[in-house]
Amino acid sequence: SQQGEEDPQALSIQEGENATMNCSYKTSINNLQWYRQNSGRGLVHLILIRSNEREKHSGRLRVTLDTSKKSSSLLITASRAADTASYFCATRGAQKLVFGQGTRLTINP
Amino acid sequence: NAGVMQNPRHLVRRRGQEARLRCSPMKGHSHVYWYRQLPEEGLKFMVYLQKENIIDESGMPKERFSAEFPKEGPSILRIQQVVRGDSAAYFCASSREEQPALGYTFGSGTRLTVV
């Protein structure tokens, strides 16, 4: 299975701290994407990193990709209460995105 | 542009009934994907369709489930003779290209409850 696996499954930090989530996958990929899901809502695309890229930034988000280790990390800096959500990595295979189980992030005020 | 529209948002069906879930992709998007999400779990791929064609249905159960994306109108995910195990959130996503540079756009989902 190409499914990504996030680590940790749950993360609780104080507002203002940085949050780091990791994702591992098993097979070759074209790209890796991170999505956020607020409780009871659909997924929102955050960032896409291609297999030939190593790092990408978007606002307070920083994503790294290590294809030799088949892993990626998502860093959210200066966390806010509104960042509370589940975060999923998704790997792009031949024709579809395959999602991991997600990390549930809670930002405490 | 209203984004990906799914309806209904909530659907309650008795065991044995049929469930029809609709997805209208974003304007200009011809690629549609259906995913299922159980509580506290990630999304599981079900089916990938382009207009009038099923491209990949490897994630869809062989029985009771079917999907279509006609030339006109929304994509439909149909579940016949629903069972309690079908209770889940079903999400639709769309894209303009097969490998979109900016990821997929997801709808808000249909939450199916089988009683």
CSV table of C-alpha atoms in Angstrom, one decimal:
chain,number,residue,atom,x,y,z
A,1,SER,CA,0.0,0.0,0.0
A,2,GLN,CA,1.2,3.5,-0.8
A,3,GLN,CA,-0.8,4.9,2.1
A,4,GLY,CA,0.9,7.7,4.1
A,5,GLU,CA,1.1,7.3,7.8
A,6,GLU,CA,1.1,10.4,10.0
A,7,ASP,CA,2.9,10.7,13.3
A,8,PRO,CA,1.9,11.6,15.9
A,9,GLN,CA,-1.8,10.6,15.8
A,10,ALA,CA,-2.6,13.4,18.2
A,11,LEU,CA,-0.8,16.5,19.2
A,12,SER,CA,-1.7,19.1,21.8
A,13,ILE,CA,0.3,22.3,22.2
A,14,GLN,CA,0.0,25.8,23.5
A,15,GLU,CA,-0.9,28.7,21.3
A,16,GLY,CA,2.2,30.3,19.9
A,17,GLU,CA,4.2,27.2,19.9
A,18,ASN,CA,5.3,25.4,16.7
A,19,ALA,CA,3.6,22.1,15.6
A,20,THR,CA,5.4,19.5,13.7
A,21,MET,CA,3.7,16.5,12.0
A,22,ASN,CA,5.4,13.8,10.1
A,23,CYS,CA,4.3,11.5,7.3
A,24,SER,CA,5.8,8.4,5.9
A,25,TYR,CA,4.9,6.5,2.8
A,26,LYS,CA,5.9,3.3,1.1
A,27,THR,CA,6.3,3.7,-2.7
A,28,SER,CA,7.5,6.1,-5.3
A,29,ILE,CA,5.4,9.3,-5.6
A,30,ASN,CA,4.9,12.1,-8.0
A,31,ASN,CA,4.0,14.5,-5.3
A,32,LEU,CA,2.9,14.7,-1.7
A,33,GLN,CA,0.2,17.0,-0.5
A,34,TRP,CA,-1.0,18.2,2.9
A,35,TYR,CA,-4.7,18.8,3.7
A,36,ARG,CA,-6.5,20.2,6.8
A,37,GLN,CA,-9.9,19.1,7.9
A,38,ASN,CA,-11.9,21.0,10.5
A,39,SER,CA,-14.3,18.9,12.5
A,40,GLY,CA,-17.3,17.9,10.4
A,41,ARG,CA,-16.0,19.7,7.3
A,42,GLY,CA,-14.4,18.8,4.1
A,43,LEU,CA,-10.7,18.8,3.4
A,44,VAL,CA,-8.8,22.0,2.5
A,45,HIS,CA,-5.7,21.8,0.4
A,46,LEU,CA,-2.7,23.4,2.1
A,47,ILE,CA,0.4,22.7,0.1
A,48,LEU,CA,1.8,20.4,-2.5
A,49,ILE,CA,5.5,19.4,-2.8
A,50,ARG,CA,6.8,17.6,-5.9
A,51,SER,CA,9.1,14.7,-5.7
A,52,ASN,CA,12.0,16.8,-7.0
A,53,GLU,CA,11.6,19.4,-4.3
A,54,ARG,CA,13.0,19.3,-0.8
A,55,GLU,CA,11.3,22.1,1.0
A,56,LYS,CA,8.4,24.5,0.4
A,57,HIS,CA,7.0,27.4,2.3
A,58,SER,CA,3.5,28.9,2.4
A,59,GLY,CA,2.8,31.5,5.1
A,60,ARG,CA,3.3,29.9,8.5
A,61,LEU,CA,3.6,26.4,6.9
A,62,ARG,CA,6.8,24.7,6.0
A,63,VAL,CA,6.9,21.3,4.3
A,64,THR,CA,9.9,19.1,3.8
A,65,LEU,CA,10.2,16.0,1.7
A,66,ASP,CA,12.9,13.4,1.9
A,67,THR,CA,12.4,10.9,-0.9
A,68,SER,CA,15.3,8.7,0.3
A,69,LYS,CA,13.5,8.2,3.6
A,70,LYS,CA,10.1,8.3,2.1
A,71,SER,CA,9.0,10.9,4.6
A,72,SER,CA,7.6,14.4,4.8
A,73,SER,CA,7.1,16.9,7.6
A,74,LEU,CA,4.6,19.7,8.1
A,75,LEU,CA,5.6,22.5,10.4
A,76,ILE,CA,3.1,25.1,11.5
A,77,THR,CA,4.9,28.1,13.2
A,78,ALA,CA,3.4,30.4,15.8
A,79,SER,CA,0.3,28.3,16.1
A,80,ARG,CA,-3.2,29.8,16.6
A,81,ALA,CA,-6.4,28.4,18.1
A,82,ALA,CA,-7.8,28.4,14.6
A,83,ASP,CA,-5.2,25.8,13.6
A,84,THR,CA,-7.0,23.2,15.6
A,85,ALA,CA,-7.9,20.6,13.0
A,86,SER,CA,-6.9,17.2,11.6
A,87,TYR,CA,-4.0,17.3,9.2
A,88,PHE,CA,-3.6,14.6,6.5
A,89,CYS,CA,-0.8,13.9,4.1
A,90,ALA,CA,-1.7,12.4,0.8
A,91,THR,CA,0.6,10.8,-1.8
A,92,ARG,CA,-0.1,11.0,-5.4
A,93,GLY,CA,0.3,7.6,-7.2
A,94,ALA,CA,-0.7,6.7,-10.7
A,95,GLN,CA,-4.1,8.2,-10.7
A,96,LYS,CA,-5.3,8.9,-7.3
A,97,LEU,CA,-4.4,10.5,-4.0
A,98,VAL,CA,-4.0,8.1,-1.1
A,99,PHE,CA,-4.5,9.6,2.4
A,100,GLY,CA,-3.0,8.7,5.7
A,101,GLN,CA,-4.9,8.4,9.0
A,102,GLY,CA,-4.2,12.0,10.0
A,103,THR,CA,-2.8,13.9,13.0
A,104,ARG,CA,-5.3,15.6,15.2
A,105,LEU,CA,-3.9,18.9,16.3
A,106,THR,CA,-5.3,20.8,19.3
A,107,ILE,CA,-4.0,24.3,20.0
A,108,ASN,CA,-4.7,25.3,23.6
A,109,PRO,CA,-5.3,29.0,24.4
B,1,ASN,CA,-17.4,29.8,-8.4
B,2,ALA,CA,-19.3,27.9,-5.8
B,3,GLY,CA,-16.6,25.2,-5.3
B,4,VAL,CA,-17.5,21.5,-5.2
B,5,MET,CA,-21.1,21.1,-4.1
B,6,GLN,CA,-22.3,18.0,-2.5
B,7,ASN,CA,-25.8,17.2,-1.5
B,8,PRO,CA,-27.4,16.3,0.7
B,9,ARG,CA,-25.2,17.3,3.6
B,10,HIS,CA,-26.9,14.7,5.8
B,11,LEU,CA,-28.8,11.6,4.7
B,12,VAL,CA,-30.5,9.0,6.9
B,13,ARG,CA,-31.6,5.7,5.4
B,14,ARG,CA,-33.0,2.6,6.9
B,15,ARG,CA,-31.3,-0.7,6.2
B,16,GLY,CA,-32.2,-2.0,2.8
B,17,GLN,CA,-32.9,1.4,1.3
B,18,GLU,CA,-31.0,3.1,-1.5
B,19,ALA,CA,-28.7,6.1,-0.9
B,20,ARG,CA,-27.9,8.6,-3.7
B,21,LEU,CA,-25.1,11.1,-3.1
B,22,ARG,CA,-24.6,13.9,-5.6
B,23,CYS,CA,-21.5,15.9,-6.4
B,24,SER,CA,-21.3,18.9,-8.7
B,25,PRO,CA,-17.6,19.6,-9.4
B,26,MET,CA,-16.1,23.0,-9.8
B,27,LYS,CA,-16.8,24.7,-13.1
B,28,GLY,CA,-14.3,23.5,-15.7
B,29,HIS,CA,-13.3,20.4,-13.7
B,30,SER,CA,-13.8,17.2,-15.5
B,31,HIS,CA,-12.1,14.8,-13.0
B,32,VAL,CA,-14.1,13.6,-10.0
B,33,TYR,CA,-13.0,11.5,-7.1
B,34,TRP,CA,-15.1,9.9,-4.3
B,35,TYR,CA,-13.7,9.1,-0.9
B,36,ARG,CA,-15.2,7.6,2.2
B,37,GLN,CA,-14.3,8.5,5.8
B,38,LEU,CA,-15.1,6.6,8.9
B,39,PRO,CA,-15.1,8.4,12.2
B,40,GLU,CA,-11.6,9.3,13.4
B,41,GLU,CA,-10.0,7.8,10.3
B,42,GLY,CA,-8.5,9.0,7.1
B,43,LEU,CA,-10.1,9.1,3.7
B,44,LYS,CA,-10.3,5.9,1.7
B,45,PHE,CA,-10.3,6.2,-2.1
B,46,MET,CA,-13.4,4.7,-3.7
B,47,VAL,CA,-13.6,5.7,-7.4
B,48,TYR,CA,-12.1,8.2,-10.0
B,49,LEU,CA,-14.3,9.3,-12.9
B,50,GLN,CA,-14.0,11.5,-15.9
B,51,LYS,CA,-17.0,12.6,-17.9
B,52,GLU,CA,-18.9,9.5,-18.9
B,53,ASN,CA,-16.0,7.2,-17.9
B,54,ILE,CA,-14.9,5.3,-14.8
B,55,ILE,CA,-11.2,5.5,-14.7
B,56,ASP,CA,-10.4,3.7,-11.5
B,57,GLU,CA,-12.9,1.9,-9.2
B,58,SER,CA,-10.4,-0.1,-7.3
B,59,GLY,CA,-11.6,1.2,-4.0
B,60,MET,CA,-15.3,0.6,-4.4
B,61,PRO,CA,-17.0,-2.5,-3.1
B,62,LYS,CA,-18.0,-4.8,-6.0
B,63,GLU,CA,-21.6,-5.1,-4.8
B,64,ARG,CA,-24.2,-2.5,-4.0
B,65,PHE,CA,-22.0,0.4,-4.9
B,66,SER,CA,-21.9,2.2,-8.2
B,67,ALA,CA,-20.8,5.6,-9.5
B,68,GLU,CA,-21.4,7.7,-12.6
B,69,PHE,CA,-20.4,11.0,-14.0
B,70,PRO,CA,-22.7,11.7,-17.0
B,71,LYS,CA,-22.1,14.2,-19.7
B,72,GLU,CA,-24.6,16.5,-18.2
B,73,GLY,CA,-25.3,16.9,-14.5
B,74,PRO,CA,-23.6,15.9,-11.3
B,75,SER,CA,-21.6,12.8,-10.4
B,76,ILE,CA,-23.7,10.3,-8.5
B,77,LEU,CA,-22.6,7.7,-5.9
B,78,ARG,CA,-25.3,5.1,-5.5
B,79,ILE,CA,-25.4,2.6,-2.6
B,80,GLN,CA,-28.1,0.0,-2.9
B,81,GLN,CA,-29.5,-2.0,0.0
B,82,VAL,CA,-27.6,0.0,2.6
B,83,VAL,CA,-26.3,-1.6,5.7
B,84,ARG,CA,-25.1,-0.1,9.0
B,85,GLY,CA,-21.5,-0.4,7.9
B,86,ASP,CA,-22.1,2.0,5.1
B,87,SER,CA,-22.6,4.8,7.7
B,88,ALA,CA,-19.8,7.3,7.0
B,89,ALA,CA,-18.9,10.6,5.5
B,90,TYR,CA,-18.6,10.5,1.8
B,91,PHE,CA,-16.4,13.2,0.2
B,92,CYS,CA,-16.2,14.2,-3.4
B,93,ALA,CA,-13.2,16.1,-4.9
B,94,SER,CA,-12.6,17.5,-8.3
B,95,SER,CA,-9.7,18.8,-10.4
B,96,ARG,CA,-9.2,20.4,-13.8
B,97,GLU,CA,-6.3,18.1,-14.7
B,98,GLU,CA,-5.4,14.6,-13.8
B,99,GLN,CA,-2.4,15.9,-11.8
B,100,PRO,CA,-3.4,19.3,-10.6
B,101,ALA,CA,-0.6,21.6,-9.5
B,102,LEU,CA,-2.7,22.9,-6.6
B,103,GLY,CA,-4.2,19.8,-5.3
B,104,TYR,CA,-7.8,18.7,-5.3
B,105,THR,CA,-10.8,20.7,-4.3
B,106,PHE,CA,-13.1,18.9,-1.8
B,107,GLY,CA,-16.7,19.3,-1.1
B,108,SER,CA,-18.1,19.4,2.4
B,109,GLY,CA,-19.3,15.8,2.3
B,110,THR,CA,-22.4,13.9,2.7
B,111,ARG,CA,-22.9,12.2,6.1
B,112,LEU,CA,-24.8,9.0,5.6
B,113,THR,CA,-26.4,7.4,8.6
B,114,VAL,CA,-28.0,4.0,8.3
B,115,VAL,CA,-30.5,3.1,11.0
